PDB file of C-alpha atoms in Angstrom:
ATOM      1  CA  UNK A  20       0.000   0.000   0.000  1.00  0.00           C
ATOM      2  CA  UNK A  21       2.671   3.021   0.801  1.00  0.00           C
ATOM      3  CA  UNK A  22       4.504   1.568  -2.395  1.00  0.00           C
ATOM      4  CA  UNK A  23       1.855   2.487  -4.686  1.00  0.00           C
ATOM      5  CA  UNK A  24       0.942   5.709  -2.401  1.00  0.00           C
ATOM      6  CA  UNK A  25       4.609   6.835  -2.907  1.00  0.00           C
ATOM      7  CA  UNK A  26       4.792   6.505  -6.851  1.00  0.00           C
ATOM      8  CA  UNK A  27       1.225   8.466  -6.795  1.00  0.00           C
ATOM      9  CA  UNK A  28       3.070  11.000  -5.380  1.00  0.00           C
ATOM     10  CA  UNK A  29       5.966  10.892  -7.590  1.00  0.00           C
ATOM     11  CA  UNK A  30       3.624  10.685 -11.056  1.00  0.00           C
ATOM     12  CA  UNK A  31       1.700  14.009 -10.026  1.00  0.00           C
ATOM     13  CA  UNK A  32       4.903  16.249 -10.169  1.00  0.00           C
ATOM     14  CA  UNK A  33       5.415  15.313 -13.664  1.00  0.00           C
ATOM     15  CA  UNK A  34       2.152  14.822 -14.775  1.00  0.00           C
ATOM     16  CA  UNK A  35       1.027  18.572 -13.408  1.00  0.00           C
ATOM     17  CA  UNK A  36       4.076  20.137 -15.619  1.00  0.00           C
ATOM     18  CA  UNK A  37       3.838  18.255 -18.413  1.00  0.00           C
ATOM     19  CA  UNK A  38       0.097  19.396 -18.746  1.00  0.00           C
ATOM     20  CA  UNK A  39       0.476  23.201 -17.651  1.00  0.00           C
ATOM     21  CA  UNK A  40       1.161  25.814 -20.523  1.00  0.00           C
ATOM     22  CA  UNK A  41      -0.324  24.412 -24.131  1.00  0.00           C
ATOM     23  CA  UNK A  42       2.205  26.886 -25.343  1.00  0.00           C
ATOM     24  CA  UNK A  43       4.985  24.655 -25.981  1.00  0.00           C
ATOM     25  CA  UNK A  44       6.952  27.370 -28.085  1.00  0.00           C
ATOM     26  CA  UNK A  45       6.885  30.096 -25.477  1.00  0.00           C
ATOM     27  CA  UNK A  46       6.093  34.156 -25.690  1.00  0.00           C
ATOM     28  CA  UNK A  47       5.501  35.780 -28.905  1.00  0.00           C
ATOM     29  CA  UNK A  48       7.329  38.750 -28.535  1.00  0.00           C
ATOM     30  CA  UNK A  49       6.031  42.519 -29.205  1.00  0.00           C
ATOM     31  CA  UNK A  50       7.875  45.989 -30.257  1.00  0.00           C
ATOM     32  CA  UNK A  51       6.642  48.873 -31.683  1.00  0.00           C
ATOM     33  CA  UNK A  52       7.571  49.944 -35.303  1.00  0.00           C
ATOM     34  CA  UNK A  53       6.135  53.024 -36.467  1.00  0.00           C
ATOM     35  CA  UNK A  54       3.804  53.806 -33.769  1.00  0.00           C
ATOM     36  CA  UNK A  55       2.395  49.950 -34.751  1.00  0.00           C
ATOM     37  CA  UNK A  56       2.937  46.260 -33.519  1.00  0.00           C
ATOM     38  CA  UNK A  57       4.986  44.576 -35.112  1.00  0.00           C
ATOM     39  CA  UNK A  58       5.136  40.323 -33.703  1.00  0.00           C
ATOM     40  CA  UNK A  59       7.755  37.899 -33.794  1.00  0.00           C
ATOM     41  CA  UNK A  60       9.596  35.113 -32.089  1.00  0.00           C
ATOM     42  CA  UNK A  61      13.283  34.657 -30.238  1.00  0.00           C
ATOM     43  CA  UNK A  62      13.608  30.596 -31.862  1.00  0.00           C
ATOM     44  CA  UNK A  63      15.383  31.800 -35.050  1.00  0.00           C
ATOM     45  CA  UNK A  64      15.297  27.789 -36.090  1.00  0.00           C
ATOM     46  CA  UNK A  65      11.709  27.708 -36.703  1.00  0.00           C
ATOM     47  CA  UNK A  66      10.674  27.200 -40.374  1.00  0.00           C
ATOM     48  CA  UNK A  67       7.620  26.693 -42.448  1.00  0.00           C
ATOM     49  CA  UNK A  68       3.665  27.818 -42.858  1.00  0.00           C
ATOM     50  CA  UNK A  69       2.481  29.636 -39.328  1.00  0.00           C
ATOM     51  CA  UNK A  70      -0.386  31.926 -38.841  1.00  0.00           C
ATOM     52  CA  UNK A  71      -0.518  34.989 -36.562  1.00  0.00           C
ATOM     53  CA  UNK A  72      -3.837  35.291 -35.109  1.00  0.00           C
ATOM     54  CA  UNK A  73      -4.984  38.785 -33.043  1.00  0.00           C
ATOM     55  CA  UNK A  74      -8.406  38.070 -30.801  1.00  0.00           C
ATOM     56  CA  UNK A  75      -9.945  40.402 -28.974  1.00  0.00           C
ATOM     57  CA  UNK A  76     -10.394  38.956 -25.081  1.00  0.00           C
ATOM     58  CA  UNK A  77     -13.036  41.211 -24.444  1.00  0.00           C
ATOM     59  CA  UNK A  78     -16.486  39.638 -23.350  1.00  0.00           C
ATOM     60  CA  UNK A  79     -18.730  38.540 -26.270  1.00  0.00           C
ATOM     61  CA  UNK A  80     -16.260  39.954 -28.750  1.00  0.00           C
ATOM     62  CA  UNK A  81     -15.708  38.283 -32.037  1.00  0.00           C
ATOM     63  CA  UNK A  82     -13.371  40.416 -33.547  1.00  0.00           C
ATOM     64  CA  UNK A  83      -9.651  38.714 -34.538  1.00  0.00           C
ATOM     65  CA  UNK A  84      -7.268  39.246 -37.379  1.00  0.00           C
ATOM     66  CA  UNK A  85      -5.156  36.753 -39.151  1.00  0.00           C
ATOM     67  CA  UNK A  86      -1.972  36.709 -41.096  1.00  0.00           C
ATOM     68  CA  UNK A  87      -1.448  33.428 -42.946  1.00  0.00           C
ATOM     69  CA  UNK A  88       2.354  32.323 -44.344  1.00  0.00           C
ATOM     70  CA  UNK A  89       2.500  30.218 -47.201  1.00  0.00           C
ATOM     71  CA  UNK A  90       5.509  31.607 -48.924  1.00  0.00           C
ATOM     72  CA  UNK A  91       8.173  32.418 -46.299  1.00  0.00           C
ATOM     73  CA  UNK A  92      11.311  30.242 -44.961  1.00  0.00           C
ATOM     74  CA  UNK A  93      10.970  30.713 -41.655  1.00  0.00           C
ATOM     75  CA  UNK A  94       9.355  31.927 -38.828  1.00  0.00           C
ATOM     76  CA  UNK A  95       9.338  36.513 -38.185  1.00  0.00           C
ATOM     77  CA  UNK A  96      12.344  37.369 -36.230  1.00  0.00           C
ATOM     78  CA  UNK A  97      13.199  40.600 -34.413  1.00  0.00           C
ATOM     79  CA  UNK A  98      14.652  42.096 -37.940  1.00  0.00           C
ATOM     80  CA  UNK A  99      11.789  40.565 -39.985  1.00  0.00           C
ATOM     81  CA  UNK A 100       8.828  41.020 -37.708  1.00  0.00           C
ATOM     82  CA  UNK A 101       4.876  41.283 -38.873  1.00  0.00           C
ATOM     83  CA  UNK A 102       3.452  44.851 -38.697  1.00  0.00           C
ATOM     84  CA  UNK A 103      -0.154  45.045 -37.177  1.00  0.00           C
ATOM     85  CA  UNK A 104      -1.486  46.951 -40.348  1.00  0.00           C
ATOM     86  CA  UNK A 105      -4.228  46.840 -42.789  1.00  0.00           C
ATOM     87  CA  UNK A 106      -2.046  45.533 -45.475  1.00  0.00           C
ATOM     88  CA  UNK A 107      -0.695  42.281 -43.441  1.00  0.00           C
ATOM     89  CA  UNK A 108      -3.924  41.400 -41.633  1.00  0.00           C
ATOM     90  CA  UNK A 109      -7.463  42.151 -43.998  1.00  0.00           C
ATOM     91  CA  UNK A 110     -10.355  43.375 -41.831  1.00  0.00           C
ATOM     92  CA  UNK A 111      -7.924  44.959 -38.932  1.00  0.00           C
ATOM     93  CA  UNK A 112      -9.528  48.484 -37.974  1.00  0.00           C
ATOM     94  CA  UNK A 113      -7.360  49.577 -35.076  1.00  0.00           C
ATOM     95  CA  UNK A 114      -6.900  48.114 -31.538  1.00  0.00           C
ATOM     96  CA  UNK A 115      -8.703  49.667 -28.967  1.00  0.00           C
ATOM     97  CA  UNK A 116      -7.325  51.231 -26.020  1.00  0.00           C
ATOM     98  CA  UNK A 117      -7.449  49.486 -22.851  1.00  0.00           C
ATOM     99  CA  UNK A 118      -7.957  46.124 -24.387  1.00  0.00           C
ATOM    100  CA  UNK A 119      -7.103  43.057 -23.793  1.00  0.00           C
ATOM    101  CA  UNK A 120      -5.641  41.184 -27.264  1.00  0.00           C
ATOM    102  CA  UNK A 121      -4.274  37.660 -27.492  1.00  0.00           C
ATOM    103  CA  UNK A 122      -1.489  37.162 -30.558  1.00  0.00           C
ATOM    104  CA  UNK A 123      -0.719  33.729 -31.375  1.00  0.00           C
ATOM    105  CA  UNK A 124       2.004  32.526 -33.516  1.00  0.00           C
ATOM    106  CA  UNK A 125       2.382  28.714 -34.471  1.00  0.00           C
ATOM    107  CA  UNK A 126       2.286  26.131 -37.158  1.00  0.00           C
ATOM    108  CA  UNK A 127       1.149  22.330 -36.607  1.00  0.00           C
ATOM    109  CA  UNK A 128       3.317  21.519 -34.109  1.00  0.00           C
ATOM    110  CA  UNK A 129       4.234  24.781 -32.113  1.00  0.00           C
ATOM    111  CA  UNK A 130       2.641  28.067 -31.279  1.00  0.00           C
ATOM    112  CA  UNK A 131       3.968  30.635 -28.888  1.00  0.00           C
ATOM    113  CA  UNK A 132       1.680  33.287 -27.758  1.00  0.00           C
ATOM    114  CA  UNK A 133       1.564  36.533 -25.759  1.00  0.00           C
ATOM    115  CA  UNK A 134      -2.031  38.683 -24.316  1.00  0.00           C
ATOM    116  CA  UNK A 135      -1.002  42.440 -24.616  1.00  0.00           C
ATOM    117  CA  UNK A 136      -2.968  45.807 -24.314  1.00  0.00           C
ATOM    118  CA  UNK A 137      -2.197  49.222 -25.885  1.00  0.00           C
ATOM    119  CA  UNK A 138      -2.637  52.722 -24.759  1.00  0.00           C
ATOM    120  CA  UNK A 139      -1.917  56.196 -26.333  1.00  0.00           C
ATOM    121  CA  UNK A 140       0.604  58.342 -24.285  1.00  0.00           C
ATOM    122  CA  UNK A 141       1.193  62.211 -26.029  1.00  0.00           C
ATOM    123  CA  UNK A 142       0.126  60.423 -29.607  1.00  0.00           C
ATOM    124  CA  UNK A 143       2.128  57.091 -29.496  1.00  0.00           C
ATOM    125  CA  UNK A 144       1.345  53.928 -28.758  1.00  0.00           C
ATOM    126  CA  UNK A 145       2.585  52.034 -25.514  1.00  0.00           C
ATOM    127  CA  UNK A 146       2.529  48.354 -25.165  1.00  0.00           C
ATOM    128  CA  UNK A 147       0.916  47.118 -21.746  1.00  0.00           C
ATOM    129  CA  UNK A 148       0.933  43.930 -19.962  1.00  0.00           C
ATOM    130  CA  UNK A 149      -1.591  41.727 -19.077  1.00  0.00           C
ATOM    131  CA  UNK A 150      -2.026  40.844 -15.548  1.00  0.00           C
ATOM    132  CA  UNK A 151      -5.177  38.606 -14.641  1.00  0.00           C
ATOM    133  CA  UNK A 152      -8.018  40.596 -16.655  1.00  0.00           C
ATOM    134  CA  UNK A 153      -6.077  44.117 -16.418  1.00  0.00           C
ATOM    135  CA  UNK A 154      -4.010  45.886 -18.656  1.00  0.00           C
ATOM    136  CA  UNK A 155      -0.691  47.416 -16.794  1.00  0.00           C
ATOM    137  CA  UNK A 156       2.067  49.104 -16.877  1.00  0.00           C
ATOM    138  CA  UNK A 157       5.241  47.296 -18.468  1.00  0.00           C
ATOM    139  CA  UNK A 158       7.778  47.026 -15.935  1.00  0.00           C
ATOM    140  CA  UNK A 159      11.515  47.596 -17.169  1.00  0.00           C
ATOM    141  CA  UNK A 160      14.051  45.658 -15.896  1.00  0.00           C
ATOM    142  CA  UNK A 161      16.968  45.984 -14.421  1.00  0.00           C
ATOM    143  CA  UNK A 162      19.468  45.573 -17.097  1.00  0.00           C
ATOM    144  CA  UNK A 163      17.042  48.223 -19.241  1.00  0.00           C
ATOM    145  CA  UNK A 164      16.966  50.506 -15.780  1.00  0.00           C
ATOM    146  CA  UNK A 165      20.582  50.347 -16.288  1.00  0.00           C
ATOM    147  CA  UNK A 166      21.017  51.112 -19.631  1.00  0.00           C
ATOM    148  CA  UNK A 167      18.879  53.840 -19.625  1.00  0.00           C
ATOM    149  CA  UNK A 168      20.571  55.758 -16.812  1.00  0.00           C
ATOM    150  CA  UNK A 169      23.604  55.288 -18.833  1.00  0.00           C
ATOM    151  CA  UNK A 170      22.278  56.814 -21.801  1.00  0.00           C
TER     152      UNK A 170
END
C-alpha cells in the first residue's frame, strides 16, 4: 500500500508540468515599429507555414485578425517582424485602447503566444501587460533601468 501511495506522489509532479502551458513554443514577442505592432519570435530555427492570429479577449467579442504564411522560410524574427497593419492582416480596424488582445504565432506543431494591451501616451502607442483581466504598466528591468541611466 505506501509503495503504490509513494509513486502516486511521484507521477503528479510530472504529470502537473507536463500538462500546464499548451504553449509549448513560449512568448511571442512585441515591439513597436512606427507607432504599430509589429510580432515575432526569439527561436530563429523555426521554419515553415504559421499563422498569426490577433483576438480580442473582451467579453462577447468576435473580432480577430489573421496573417497566414504560405511563402516564407521561416518563422518573423526581431529584424523581420509582422506589422499590425491593414495591409498584413485584412479586416484589422485599429486596436482599442485598454484592451485586452491575445497574438498567437504557431504552425502544426508549435505556437507561442503573448495577451497584450495598448494605450496612447502624447500620440504614441505604448505596449501594456496583461495581468489577470487588467491591462498594466510594463515594468523595465533591471538591465534596461541600467542602460537607460547610462544613456
Amino acid at each position: 500500500m505506501h509503495k503504490y501511495l509513494f509513486l502516486a506522489f511521484l507521477y503528479l509532479p510530472f504529470h502537473v508540468s507536463a500538462t500546464s502551458s499548451p504553449y509549448r513554443g513560449g512568448e511571442v514577442s512585441i515591439e513597436l515599429k512606427n507607432n504599430k505592432p509589429c510580432f515575432y519570435i526569439n527561436d530563429t530555427q523555426q521554419k515553415g507555414i504559421f499563422n498569426l492570429v490577433i483576438l480580442n479577449l473582451s467579453q462577447d467579442s468576435t473580432e480577430s485578425w489573421i496573417y497566414e504564411n504560405h511563402f516564407e522560410n521561416s518563422y518573423p524574427t526581431k529584424t523581420n517582424c509582422i506589422l499590425l497593419t491593414e495591409k498584413n492582416f485584412s479586416n484589422f480596424n485599429g486596436l482599442k485602447e485598454n484592451t485586452l488582445y491575445s497574438a498567437t504565432l504557431g504552425g502544426l506543431r508549435k505556437a507561442y503566444n503573448k495577451d497584450f494591451c495598448v494605450q496612447k501616451s502624447s500620440g504614441k502607442l505604448v505596449l501594456q501587460d496583461v495581468q489577470g483581466t487588467k491591462c498594466s504598466d510594463i515594468k523595465p528591468s533591471f538591465w534596461e533601468n541600467l542602460k537607460n541611466f547610462f544613456k
